[in-house]
């Protein structure tokens, strides 16, 4: 409903009589009482300001002359003085926002606030230390078509400095502005009726939940903290048809807590233990396959039964007592069963590992839910039972980032490399994994200018060597030739770091191996040095167990070999051979066989054991 201030009328001595005539003339036509009250307020404001001498200003759109007064002090309501209580029923006075009496920067009572030009507690002595007015313009709602604006400034040329106050009519140039304010409930806040011993029963009858209805048909409703039904947000718990998706995890101890919810986009991998009674394994839900496969995840929170995503069992592996694995072709739900193997009681089909894989869209919706299970056989020898739980989120229509190994490098896959733009940031890598660390590529033409930009990736475990011929014209300078050769050898973006493992994360900067760049020049002095070769040496070692060692890069060195710039003695061109080489060096030390030492008995006899013979 549109809102605006009352119609503007001239502020002269005849304005009140003219408005009285308007009121008398329109009273018979059902003129709104609210507008008549606003006209009376406007008459009082105009009568107070009609004696102010007019001055002209620039930079503001105004419809009448600007009123300027030297305002050494203002007289608003004193601080700490309580307002008169407004009755909860009956007609309320029309609120009039007098911008001349407002001071939004007056924060401390009975003290002058620095650079607060509208503070009534400030004097001329305080103005002498002001630099500018922190709030130069005080006005009401900027959406009104026309309203009053109080402008404050300081006159530093006067001795002592004085405060200048201007009251202008501000015009809103927008055509979408509020012209008339005729929505009565919006002019003041509703005074709620406070419950007491007299009206408690009446309020209880009229209340509807958490809302109280007033005479103006405006209710204050306390909305419950309901979840957003639009989409899942980061960290929001995944809702199911009856509750939420449970993700058991250890909290204060290593014991599993089943009431922990799975959070959206939070990848987790935890281990926890359970203290179980083997005779009651068939009754424990946390050991059952159906406990993890039966919930139905809501596509978006609060959607109800309309958008439920069932959990699809992708794979089931059975682990025997001797740790052998067998994959089941059928994904039917298996129940744990208590059996006897001779004199030993065992419980079969017990859940040992749970892996969730959830697919989501960029709009925050769950589209698919997969489950991979590892079931095993439990005996008394493995009680308490250890379980593993994992959950991963995969965005829809995206391909997973390929790795060069997990964790160690695999022979034939490219080296992961990147650069750090600034200290403290992560490693930046190109999306093309075959273009992160490259060398010059050889062609049949052996022309460096023809193969410029054609690179080949550095593959782990493969020693490489390539080269080309660069023809230098007679007129080329040494500095220009050096820049050209360096761009050929290093490529467009030579990295600063190499990943130690094939699955190293970009945020783990301290784990990455820096590339040591070395420049080697000839022994001839006072001559221009032209780079002719780039040699990359990668040292790696075997890391981990002897049964399954992982390849880890421990050092990378890039050597730039230079020679003297060739002088052209005959002809117009000089040919220079440019070459690159990559060498992988196994720096791992041979493993030494270790045997457990024989136990020794550290026994001491008492000092008088052989008494009286010795």
Coordinates of C-alpha atoms in Angstrom, one line a residue:
X1 CA 0.0 0.0 0.0
X2 CA 1.6 3.4 -1.0
X3 CA 3.0 5.7 1.7
X4 CA 4.0 9.3 1.6
X5 CA 4.1 12.4 3.7
X6 CA 1.2 15.0 3.8
X7 CA 0.7 17.4 0.9
X8 CA 3.1 20.4 1.0
X9 CA 1.5 23.8 1.7
X10 CA 3.1 27.2 1.8
X11 CA 4.6 28.1 5.2
X12 CA 3.3 31.7 5.6
X13 CA 1.0 33.4 8.1
X14 CA -2.1 32.6 6.0
X15 CA -1.4 28.9 5.7
X16 CA -3.3 27.9 8.9
X17 CA -6.4 29.8 7.8
X18 CA -6.2 28.3 4.3
X19 CA -5.9 24.8 5.7
X20 CA -8.8 25.4 8.0
X21 CA -10.8 26.3 5.0
X22 CA -9.7 23.2 3.2
X23 CA -10.6 21.1 6.2
X24 CA -14.1 22.7 6.5
X25 CA -14.7 22.4 2.8
X26 CA -13.8 18.7 2.6
X27 CA -15.2 17.5 5.9
X28 CA -18.6 16.9 4.4
X29 CA -17.0 14.7 1.6
X30 CA -15.7 12.1 4.1
X31 CA -12.1 13.4 4.1
X32 CA -9.9 10.8 6.0
X33 CA -9.4 11.8 9.6
X34 CA -5.7 10.7 9.4
X35 CA -5.0 13.2 6.7
X36 CA -6.6 16.0 8.7
X37 CA -4.4 15.2 11.6
X38 CA -1.3 15.3 9.3
X39 CA -2.5 18.7 8.0
X40 CA -2.6 20.1 11.6
X41 CA 0.9 18.8 12.3
X42 CA 2.2 20.3 9.0
X43 CA 0.6 23.6 10.0
X44 CA 2.5 23.6 13.3
X45 CA 5.8 22.8 11.7
X46 CA 5.3 25.6 9.1
X47 CA 4.3 28.1 11.7
X48 CA 7.5 27.4 13.7
X49 CA 9.8 27.9 10.7
X50 CA 8.2 30.7 8.8
X51 CA 10.2 33.4 10.6
X52 CA 13.6 31.9 9.5
X53 CA 15.4 34.0 6.9
X54 CA 15.8 32.2 3.6
X55 CA 19.2 31.5 2.0
X56 CA 20.1 29.7 -1.2
X57 CA 22.0 26.5 -1.5
X58 CA 23.4 24.4 -4.3
X59 CA 23.8 20.7 -4.8
X60 CA 20.4 19.8 -3.4
X61 CA 17.0 19.6 -5.2
X62 CA 14.7 21.8 -3.2
X63 CA 11.3 23.2 -3.8
X64 CA 11.5 26.2 -1.4
X65 CA 14.2 28.4 0.1
X66 CA 16.6 26.8 2.6
X67 CA 16.3 27.9 6.2
X68 CA 19.7 28.5 7.8
X69 CA 20.2 29.2 11.5
X70 CA 23.4 29.2 13.6
X71 CA 22.5 26.4 16.1
X72 CA 24.8 26.4 19.1
X73 CA 22.6 24.0 21.0
X74 CA 19.6 21.7 20.5
X75 CA 17.0 20.9 23.0
X76 CA 15.7 17.4 22.5
X77 CA 14.3 15.2 25.3
X78 CA 16.9 14.9 28.0
X79 CA 18.8 11.6 28.2
X80 CA 17.4 9.2 30.6
X81 CA 14.0 10.8 30.7
X82 CA 11.3 8.1 30.2
X83 CA 8.7 8.6 27.6
X84 CA 5.1 8.9 28.7
X85 CA 3.3 5.6 28.4
X86 CA 1.1 5.2 25.4
X87 CA -2.3 3.7 26.1
X88 CA -2.9 0.3 24.6
X89 CA -6.3 1.2 23.3
X90 CA -8.0 4.3 21.9
X91 CA -6.7 6.8 19.3
X92 CA -2.9 7.2 19.2
X93 CA -1.2 10.5 18.2
X94 CA 0.2 10.6 14.7
X95 CA 4.0 10.0 14.9
X96 CA 5.9 12.9 13.3
X97 CA 9.6 12.4 12.6
X98 CA 11.2 15.8 13.2
X99 CA 14.6 15.5 11.6
X100 CA 15.7 18.7 13.3
X101 CA 15.5 17.0 16.7
X102 CA 17.2 13.7 15.6
X103 CA 20.8 13.0 16.2
X104 CA 21.9 9.5 15.3
X105 CA 25.6 10.1 16.3
X106 CA 24.8 11.2 19.8
X107 CA 25.8 8.1 21.7
X108 CA 27.0 9.3 25.1
X109 CA 24.7 11.2 27.4
X110 CA 25.7 14.6 28.8
X111 CA 29.0 14.4 26.7
X112 CA 30.1 15.7 23.4
X113 CA 30.7 13.0 20.8
X114 CA 33.6 13.7 18.4
X115 CA 32.6 15.0 15.0
X116 CA 28.9 14.8 15.9
X117 CA 27.7 18.2 14.7
X118 CA 24.1 17.6 15.9
X119 CA 25.1 16.7 19.4
X120 CA 23.4 19.3 21.7
X121 CA 26.1 18.8 24.3
X122 CA 28.9 20.2 22.0
X123 CA 30.0 23.8 22.4
X124 CA 32.2 26.1 20.3
X125 CA 35.2 24.9 22.1
X126 CA 34.4 21.3 21.0
X127 CA 33.9 22.4 17.4
X128 CA 37.4 23.7 17.3
X129 CA 38.8 20.2 17.4
X130 CA 36.3 18.7 14.9
X131 CA 37.6 17.7 11.5
X132 CA 34.3 17.2 9.8
X133 CA 30.7 16.2 10.5
X134 CA 30.4 12.5 10.8
X135 CA 26.6 12.6 9.9
X136 CA 26.2 15.7 7.7
X137 CA 22.6 14.9 6.6
X138 CA 19.8 13.6 8.7
X139 CA 16.6 12.5 6.9
X140 CA 13.8 10.0 7.1
X141 CA 12.9 7.3 4.7
X142 CA 14.5 7.9 1.3
X143 CA 11.5 6.3 -0.5
X144 CA 9.3 9.4 0.1
X145 CA 8.8 11.7 -2.8
X146 CA 9.3 14.8 -0.6
X147 CA 10.6 15.1 2.9
X148 CA 12.6 17.3 5.2
X149 CA 16.4 16.9 5.5
X150 CA 18.6 18.5 8.2
X151 CA 22.0 19.4 7.0
X152 CA 24.9 20.1 9.4
X153 CA 28.2 21.8 8.6
X154 CA 30.9 23.7 10.5
X155 CA 32.1 27.3 9.9
X156 CA 35.8 27.2 10.7
X157 CA 36.4 30.8 9.6
X158 CA 34.4 32.1 12.6
X159 CA 36.2 32.6 15.9
X160 CA 35.2 30.4 17.7
X161 CA 34.0 27.9 15.1
X162 CA 30.3 27.6 14.8
X163 CA 27.8 25.0 13.7
X164 CA 25.6 25.7 10.7
X165 CA 22.2 24.0 10.5
X166 CA 20.0 23.9 7.4
X167 CA 16.5 22.5 7.0
X168 CA 15.7 21.8 3.3
X169 CA 13.0 20.0 1.4
X170 CA 14.6 16.9 -0.2
X171 CA 13.0 15.8 -3.5
X172 CA 13.3 12.2 -4.6
X173 CA 13.9 12.1 -8.4
X174 CA 12.7 8.5 -8.8
X175 CA 9.2 8.1 -10.2
X176 CA 8.7 5.1 -7.9
X177 CA 8.4 6.9 -4.6
X178 CA 5.9 7.0 -1.8
X179 CA 3.5 10.0 -2.1
X180 CA 0.8 9.3 0.5
X181 CA 1.0 7.4 3.8
X182 CA -2.5 6.1 4.4
X183 CA -1.8 2.8 6.1
X184 CA -2.6 3.5 9.7
X185 CA -1.1 0.5 11.4
X186 CA 2.3 1.3 9.9
X187 CA 2.5 4.6 11.6
X188 CA 3.2 3.2 15.1
X189 CA 4.1 0.0 16.8
X190 CA 1.3 -2.1 18.3
X191 CA 1.4 -2.1 22.1
X192 CA 0.8 -5.7 23.1
X193 CA -1.4 -6.5 26.0
X194 CA 0.7 -7.8 28.9
X195 CA -0.8 -10.8 30.6
X196 CA -1.7 -10.4 34.2
X197 CA -4.1 -12.0 36.7
X198 CA -7.1 -10.1 35.2
X199 CA -6.7 -10.8 31.5
X200 CA -4.8 -14.1 31.5
X201 CA -7.9 -16.2 30.8
X202 CA -9.1 -14.0 28.0
X203 CA -5.7 -14.1 26.3
X204 CA -5.6 -17.9 26.5
X205 CA -9.0 -18.1 24.8
X206 CA -8.0 -15.7 22.0
X207 CA -4.5 -17.1 21.4
X208 CA -3.8 -19.4 18.5
X209 CA -0.6 -21.2 19.0
X210 CA 2.1 -18.6 19.4
X211 CA 0.1 -15.7 17.9
X212 CA -1.9 -13.0 19.6
X213 CA -4.6 -11.2 17.6
X214 CA -5.1 -7.4 18.3
X215 CA -7.8 -5.1 17.2
X216 CA -5.9 -4.0 14.2
X217 CA -5.8 -7.6 12.9
X218 CA -2.1 -7.7 13.1
X219 CA -0.6 -10.8 14.8
X220 CA 2.9 -11.4 16.1
X221 CA 3.7 -15.0 15.3
X222 CA 6.8 -16.7 16.5
X223 CA 7.9 -19.0 13.7
X224 CA 9.4 -22.3 14.6
X225 CA 12.9 -23.1 13.6
X226 CA 11.9 -25.1 10.6
X227 CA 14.6 -26.2 8.1
X228 CA 15.0 -24.6 4.8
X229 CA 12.9 -26.5 2.3
X230 CA 14.8 -25.2 -0.7
X231 CA 18.1 -27.1 -0.6
X232 CA 20.7 -28.6 1.6
X233 CA 23.5 -26.3 2.8
X234 CA 27.0 -27.2 3.8
X235 CA 27.1 -28.9 7.2
X236 CA 23.3 -29.5 7.3
X237 CA 22.3 -32.9 8.5
X238 CA 20.9 -35.3 6.0
X239 CA 17.2 -35.9 6.7
X240 CA 15.4 -39.2 6.2
X241 CA 11.7 -40.1 6.1
X242 CA 11.7 -40.7 9.9
X243 CA 14.7 -38.8 11.3
X244 CA 18.2 -38.2 9.9
X245 CA 20.9 -40.4 8.3
X246 CA 23.0 -41.8 11.2
X247 CA 26.7 -41.9 10.8
X248 CA 28.3 -43.7 13.8
X249 CA 31.5 -42.1 15.0
X250 CA 33.6 -41.9 18.2
X251 CA 32.9 -38.8 20.3
X252 CA 34.5 -38.7 23.8
X253 CA 36.0 -42.1 23.6
X254 CA 36.6 -44.8 21.0
X255 CA 33.1 -46.3 21.4
X256 CA 30.7 -45.8 18.6
X257 CA 27.9 -43.2 19.0
X258 CA 24.9 -44.0 16.7
X259 CA 23.2 -40.6 17.2
X260 CA 25.7 -38.7 15.2
X261 CA 24.1 -37.3 12.0
X262 CA 25.8 -37.3 8.6
X263 CA 26.4 -33.7 7.4
X264 CA 26.0 -32.5 3.8
X265 CA 29.3 -32.2 1.8
X266 CA 31.3 -33.3 4.8
X267 CA 33.4 -36.3 3.8
X268 CA 34.3 -38.4 6.7
X269 CA 36.2 -41.7 7.5
X270 CA 36.2 -42.9 11.1
X271 CA 36.8 -46.0 13.1
X272 CA 35.1 -46.9 16.4
X273 CA 34.6 -49.9 18.6
X274 CA 31.6 -51.7 20.1
X275 CA 31.3 -53.8 23.2
X276 CA 28.9 -56.5 22.3
X277 CA 27.6 -59.7 23.8
X278 CA 28.1 -62.4 21.2
X279 CA 25.0 -64.3 22.3
X280 CA 22.9 -61.2 21.5
X281 CA 24.4 -60.3 18.2
X282 CA 21.2 -61.0 16.3
X283 CA 19.3 -58.4 18.3
X284 CA 21.8 -55.5 17.8
X285 CA 20.7 -53.1 15.0
X286 CA 24.1 -51.6 14.6
X287 CA 25.4 -54.9 13.4
X288 CA 22.6 -55.4 10.9
X289 CA 22.9 -54.7 7.2
X290 CA 19.3 -53.4 7.1
X291 CA 20.1 -50.7 9.7
X292 CA 22.3 -48.9 7.1
X293 CA 20.4 -49.8 3.8
X294 CA 16.8 -49.2 4.8
X295 CA 16.7 -45.4 5.5
X296 CA 15.3 -43.2 2.7
X297 CA 17.1 -39.9 2.3
X298 CA 15.0 -36.8 1.5
X299 CA 16.0 -35.1 -1.8
X300 CA 15.8 -31.7 -0.1
X301 CA 15.1 -31.0 3.6
X302 CA 11.5 -30.8 4.7
X303 CA 10.1 -32.3 1.4
X304 CA 8.3 -35.2 3.1
X305 CA 7.4 -38.4 1.4
X306 CA 7.3 -36.8 -2.1
X307 CA 11.1 -36.8 -2.7
X308 CA 12.7 -39.8 -1.0
X309 CA 15.9 -41.3 -2.3
X310 CA 16.4 -45.0 -1.5
X311 CA 19.9 -46.3 -0.6
X312 CA 21.1 -48.7 -3.3
X313 CA 23.4 -51.4 -2.2
X314 CA 26.3 -51.3 -4.7
X315 CA 28.5 -54.1 -3.4
X316 CA 28.7 -56.6 -0.6
X317 CA 32.0 -58.4 0.5
X318 CA 32.1 -61.2 2.9
X319 CA 35.2 -61.6 5.1
X320 CA 36.0 -64.9 6.8
X321 CA 37.8 -65.5 10.0
X322 CA 41.1 -65.9 8.1
X323 CA 40.6 -62.5 6.4
X324 CA 39.8 -63.8 2.9
X325 CA 37.2 -61.7 0.9
X326 CA 34.4 -62.9 -1.3
X327 CA 32.1 -60.7 -3.3
X328 CA 28.5 -61.5 -3.4
X329 CA 26.6 -61.2 -6.7
X330 CA 23.2 -60.8 -5.0
X331 CA 22.6 -57.5 -3.1
X332 CA 19.8 -59.0 -1.0
X333 CA 19.7 -58.0 2.7
X334 CA 21.5 -60.4 4.9
X335 CA 20.8 -60.8 8.6
X336 CA 23.4 -61.6 11.2
X337 CA 23.2 -65.2 12.5
X338 CA 24.6 -66.8 15.6
X339 CA 26.1 -70.2 14.8
X340 CA 28.4 -72.7 16.4
X341 CA 31.5 -74.0 14.8
X342 CA 32.5 -76.9 17.1
X343 CA 32.9 -75.6 20.5
X344 CA 33.2 -72.0 19.3
X345 CA 30.3 -69.6 18.9
X346 CA 30.4 -67.2 15.9
X347 CA 28.2 -64.5 14.5
X348 CA 28.0 -64.3 10.7
X349 CA 27.0 -61.4 8.4
X350 CA 28.1 -58.8 10.9
X351 CA 28.7 -55.3 9.4
X352 CA 32.4 -54.4 9.6
X353 CA 32.7 -51.5 7.1
X354 CA 30.1 -49.1 5.7
X355 CA 30.8 -46.7 2.8
X356 CA 28.2 -44.2 1.6
X357 CA 28.5 -42.4 -1.7
X358 CA 26.0 -39.6 -2.2
X359 CA 25.5 -37.8 -5.5
X360 CA 24.2 -34.2 -5.3
X361 CA 23.5 -31.3 -7.7
X362 CA 24.8 -27.7 -7.6
X363 CA 21.3 -26.7 -6.4
X364 CA 21.8 -28.7 -3.1
X365 CA 19.7 -31.7 -3.9
X366 CA 20.5 -35.4 -3.3
X367 CA 19.9 -37.4 -6.4
X368 CA 21.5 -40.8 -5.7
X369 CA 22.7 -42.7 -2.6
X370 CA 24.9 -45.8 -2.8
X371 CA 26.2 -48.2 -0.2
X372 CA 29.1 -50.6 -0.1
X373 CA 29.3 -53.1 2.8
X374 CA 31.9 -55.4 4.3
X375 CA 30.3 -58.2 6.3
X376 CA 32.3 -60.6 8.4
X377 CA 32.3 -63.3 10.9
X378 CA 32.9 -62.4 14.6
X379 CA 34.0 -64.7 17.3
X380 CA 34.9 -64.1 20.9
X381 CA 38.5 -63.5 20.0
X382 CA 37.6 -60.2 18.2
X383 CA 35.3 -58.8 20.9
X384 CA 35.1 -55.7 21.3
X385 CA 34.3 -55.2 17.6
X386 CA 35.9 -52.5 15.5
X387 CA 33.8 -50.9 12.7
X388 CA 34.8 -48.5 9.9
X389 CA 32.4 -45.8 8.4
X390 CA 33.0 -43.6 5.4
X391 CA 30.8 -41.1 3.5
X392 CA 31.7 -39.3 0.3
X393 CA 29.8 -36.7 -1.8
X394 CA 30.1 -36.6 -5.6
X395 CA 28.7 -33.7 -7.6
X396 CA 26.4 -34.7 -10.5
X397 CA 27.7 -34.5 -14.1
X398 CA 31.3 -34.1 -12.9
X399 CA 34.3 -36.4 -13.5
X400 CA 36.5 -37.3 -10.5
X401 CA 40.0 -35.9 -10.6
X402 CA 42.4 -38.6 -11.8
X403 CA 45.4 -39.3 -9.7
X404 CA 48.9 -40.4 -10.5
X405 CA 48.9 -42.9 -7.7
X406 CA 47.3 -43.7 -4.4
X407 CA 49.4 -42.9 -2.6
X408 CA 52.7 -43.6 -4.3
X409 CA 53.4 -42.8 -8.0
X410 CA 52.6 -45.3 -10.6
X411 CA 55.2 -45.8 -13.4
X412 CA 54.0 -44.1 -16.6
X413 CA 51.7 -41.6 -15.1
X414 CA 52.5 -37.9 -15.2
X415 CA 54.0 -36.0 -12.3
X416 CA 51.7 -33.7 -10.3
X417 CA 53.1 -30.2 -10.1
X418 CA 52.0 -26.6 -9.6
X419 CA 53.0 -23.2 -8.3
X420 CA 52.3 -21.1 -5.2
X421 CA 51.1 -17.6 -6.2
X422 CA 51.8 -16.1 -2.7
X423 CA 53.0 -17.3 0.7
X424 CA 50.4 -18.9 2.7
X425 CA 48.2 -20.0 -0.2
X426 CA 47.7 -23.5 -1.6
X427 CA 49.2 -25.0 -4.7
X428 CA 47.7 -24.0 -8.0
X429 CA 47.5 -26.7 -10.6
X430 CA 46.2 -26.8 -14.2
X431 CA 43.2 -28.9 -15.0
X432 CA 45.3 -30.8 -17.6
X433 CA 47.2 -33.3 -15.6
X434 CA 49.4 -34.0 -18.6
X435 CA 50.5 -30.3 -18.8
X436 CA 51.6 -29.6 -15.2
X437 CA 55.3 -30.5 -15.8
X438 CA 56.4 -30.7 -19.4
X439 CA 59.6 -30.7 -21.5
X440 CA 60.4 -29.8 -25.1
X441 CA 59.1 -32.4 -27.6
X442 CA 61.2 -33.6 -30.5
X443 CA 59.9 -33.7 -34.0
X444 CA 61.2 -35.0 -37.3
X445 CA 62.0 -31.4 -38.6
X446 CA 64.2 -30.7 -35.6
X447 CA 63.2 -27.0 -35.9
X448 CA 62.8 -25.2 -32.5
X449 CA 60.6 -22.5 -33.9
X450 CA 58.3 -25.1 -35.5
X451 CA 57.8 -27.1 -32.3
X452 CA 57.4 -24.0 -30.0
X453 CA 54.4 -24.7 -27.7
X454 CA 54.5 -28.5 -28.4
X455 CA 55.3 -30.1 -25.1
X456 CA 55.4 -33.6 -23.7
X457 CA 54.6 -34.5 -20.1
X458 CA 57.2 -35.9 -17.7
X459 CA 56.1 -39.4 -16.8
X460 CA 57.2 -41.0 -13.6
X461 CA 60.0 -43.6 -14.1
X462 CA 60.7 -42.7 -17.7
X463 CA 64.0 -41.1 -18.5
X464 CA 63.6 -38.7 -21.4
X465 CA 65.7 -36.7 -23.8
X466 CA 64.7 -34.4 -26.6
X467 CA 66.1 -31.5 -28.6
X468 CA 65.9 -29.3 -31.6
X469 CA 67.9 -26.8 -33.7
X470 CA 67.6 -23.1 -33.3
X471 CA 68.7 -20.9 -36.2
X472 CA 69.9 -17.5 -35.0
X473 CA 70.0 -14.7 -37.6
X474 CA 73.0 -12.4 -37.7
X475 CA 71.1 -9.4 -36.5
X476 CA 69.7 -11.0 -33.3
X477 CA 71.1 -9.8 -30.0
X478 CA 72.2 -12.0 -27.2
X479 CA 69.5 -10.8 -24.7
X480 CA 66.7 -11.5 -27.2
X481 CA 68.1 -15.0 -27.9
X482 CA 68.4 -15.8 -24.2
X483 CA 64.7 -14.9 -23.7
X484 CA 63.7 -17.0 -26.7
X485 CA 65.7 -20.1 -25.6
X486 CA 64.4 -19.9 -22.0
X487 CA 60.8 -19.9 -23.2
X488 CA 61.5 -22.9 -25.3
X489 CA 63.2 -24.9 -22.5
X490 CA 60.8 -24.0 -19.6
X491 CA 57.6 -23.6 -21.5
X492 CA 54.7 -21.3 -20.7
X493 CA 54.5 -21.9 -17.0
X494 CA 57.2 -23.9 -15.3
X495 CA 56.0 -25.1 -11.9
X496 CA 57.6 -24.4 -8.5
X497 CA 56.5 -27.5 -6.6
X498 CA 56.1 -31.2 -7.3
X499 CA 53.8 -33.5 -5.3
X500 CA 55.6 -36.1 -3.2
X501 CA 52.8 -38.7 -3.8
X502 CA 50.4 -39.2 -6.6
X503 CA 47.4 -38.3 -4.4
X504 CA 48.9 -35.3 -2.6
X505 CA 46.4 -32.6 -1.7
X506 CA 47.0 -29.0 -3.0
X507 CA 46.3 -27.5 0.5
X508 CA 49.1 -29.5 2.1
X509 CA 51.8 -27.1 0.9
X510 CA 54.4 -28.2 3.4
X511 CA 54.4 -31.7 2.0
X512 CA 55.1 -30.7 -1.5
X513 CA 58.7 -30.8 -2.8
X514 CA 60.2 -27.5 -4.2
X515 CA 62.0 -27.5 -7.5
X516 CA 65.6 -26.3 -7.0
X517 CA 66.5 -24.3 -10.0
X518 CA 70.3 -24.1 -10.8
X519 CA 72.0 -22.1 -13.5
X520 CA 75.4 -23.4 -14.8
X521 CA 77.4 -21.1 -17.0
X522 CA 80.7 -21.6 -18.9
X523 CA 84.0 -20.4 -17.4
X524 CA 84.4 -17.6 -19.9
X525 CA 83.8 -14.3 -18.4
X526 CA 82.6 -11.0 -19.9
X527 CA 80.5 -12.9 -22.5
X528 CA 76.8 -13.4 -22.9
X529 CA 75.6 -16.8 -21.7
X530 CA 73.0 -18.5 -23.9
X531 CA 71.0 -21.4 -22.3
X532 CA 71.4 -24.6 -24.4
X533 CA 70.1 -27.4 -22.2
X534 CA 67.7 -28.1 -19.3
X535 CA 68.3 -31.2 -17.2
X536 CA 65.7 -32.3 -14.7
X537 CA 66.7 -34.8 -12.0
X538 CA 64.0 -36.4 -9.9
X539 CA 65.0 -38.4 -6.9
X540 CA 62.5 -40.8 -5.4
X541 CA 62.5 -43.5 -2.8
X542 CA 60.5 -46.5 -1.7
X543 CA 58.2 -45.6 1.2
X544 CA 56.2 -47.8 3.5
X545 CA 56.1 -51.6 4.0
X546 CA 58.4 -54.0 2.2
X547 CA 55.4 -56.0 1.0
X548 CA 53.9 -53.0 -0.8
X549 CA 56.4 -50.1 -1.1
X550 CA 55.1 -46.8 -2.4
X551 CA 57.1 -44.4 -4.7
X552 CA 57.7 -41.0 -3.1
X553 CA 59.5 -38.1 -4.7
X554 CA 62.0 -36.5 -2.2
X555 CA 64.0 -34.0 -4.4
X556 CA 63.7 -32.3 -7.8
X557 CA 66.5 -30.3 -9.4
X558 CA 66.3 -28.4 -12.7
X559 CA 69.7 -27.4 -14.1
X560 CA 69.9 -24.8 -16.8
X561 CA 73.2 -25.2 -18.7
X562 CA 74.5 -22.2 -20.6
X563 CA 77.4 -21.5 -23.0
X564 CA 78.9 -18.5 -24.7
X565 CA 76.8 -16.8 -27.3
X566 CA 78.1 -18.0 -30.7
X567 CA 79.5 -15.3 -33.0
X568 CA 78.5 -15.4 -36.7
X569 CA 81.7 -15.5 -38.7
X570 CA 80.4 -16.5 -42.1
X571 CA 76.9 -16.5 -43.5
X572 CA 73.7 -14.9 -42.2
X573 CA 72.7 -17.6 -39.6
X574 CA 74.1 -19.6 -36.7
X575 CA 72.6 -22.9 -35.6
X576 CA 72.4 -23.8 -31.9
X577 CA 71.4 -27.2 -30.5
X578 CA 68.8 -27.0 -27.7
X579 CA 68.2 -30.1 -25.6
X580 CA 66.2 -31.2 -22.5
X581 CA 66.7 -34.3 -20.4
X582 CA 64.8 -36.0 -17.5
X583 CA 66.4 -38.5 -15.2
X584 CA 64.8 -40.5 -12.4
X585 CA 67.2 -41.6 -9.6
X586 CA 66.2 -44.2 -7.1
X587 CA 67.6 -42.9 -3.8
X588 CA 66.1 -45.6 -1.6
X589 CA 68.5 -47.5 0.7
X590 CA 68.4 -51.3 0.7
X591 CA 66.3 -52.7 3.4
X592 CA 68.2 -54.5 6.1
X593 CA 66.8 -57.7 7.4
X594 CA 66.1 -57.5 11.1
X595 CA 65.6 -60.3 13.6
X596 CA 64.2 -60.2 17.1
X597 CA 67.0 -60.5 19.6
X598 CA 67.2 -63.5 21.9
X599 CA 65.8 -62.8 25.4
X600 CA 68.4 -62.4 28.1
X601 CA 68.0 -63.1 31.8
X602 CA 69.2 -60.3 33.9
X603 CA 69.5 -62.2 37.2
X604 CA 71.8 -61.2 40.0
X605 CA 72.7 -63.5 42.9
X606 CA 72.9 -62.2 46.4
X607 CA 76.4 -61.2 47.6
X608 CA 76.5 -63.9 50.2
X609 CA 75.2 -66.7 48.0
X610 CA 78.4 -68.8 48.3
X611 CA 79.0 -68.1 52.0
X612 CA 80.9 -69.6 53.8
X613 CA 82.8 -71.2 50.9
X614 CA 83.8 -67.9 49.3

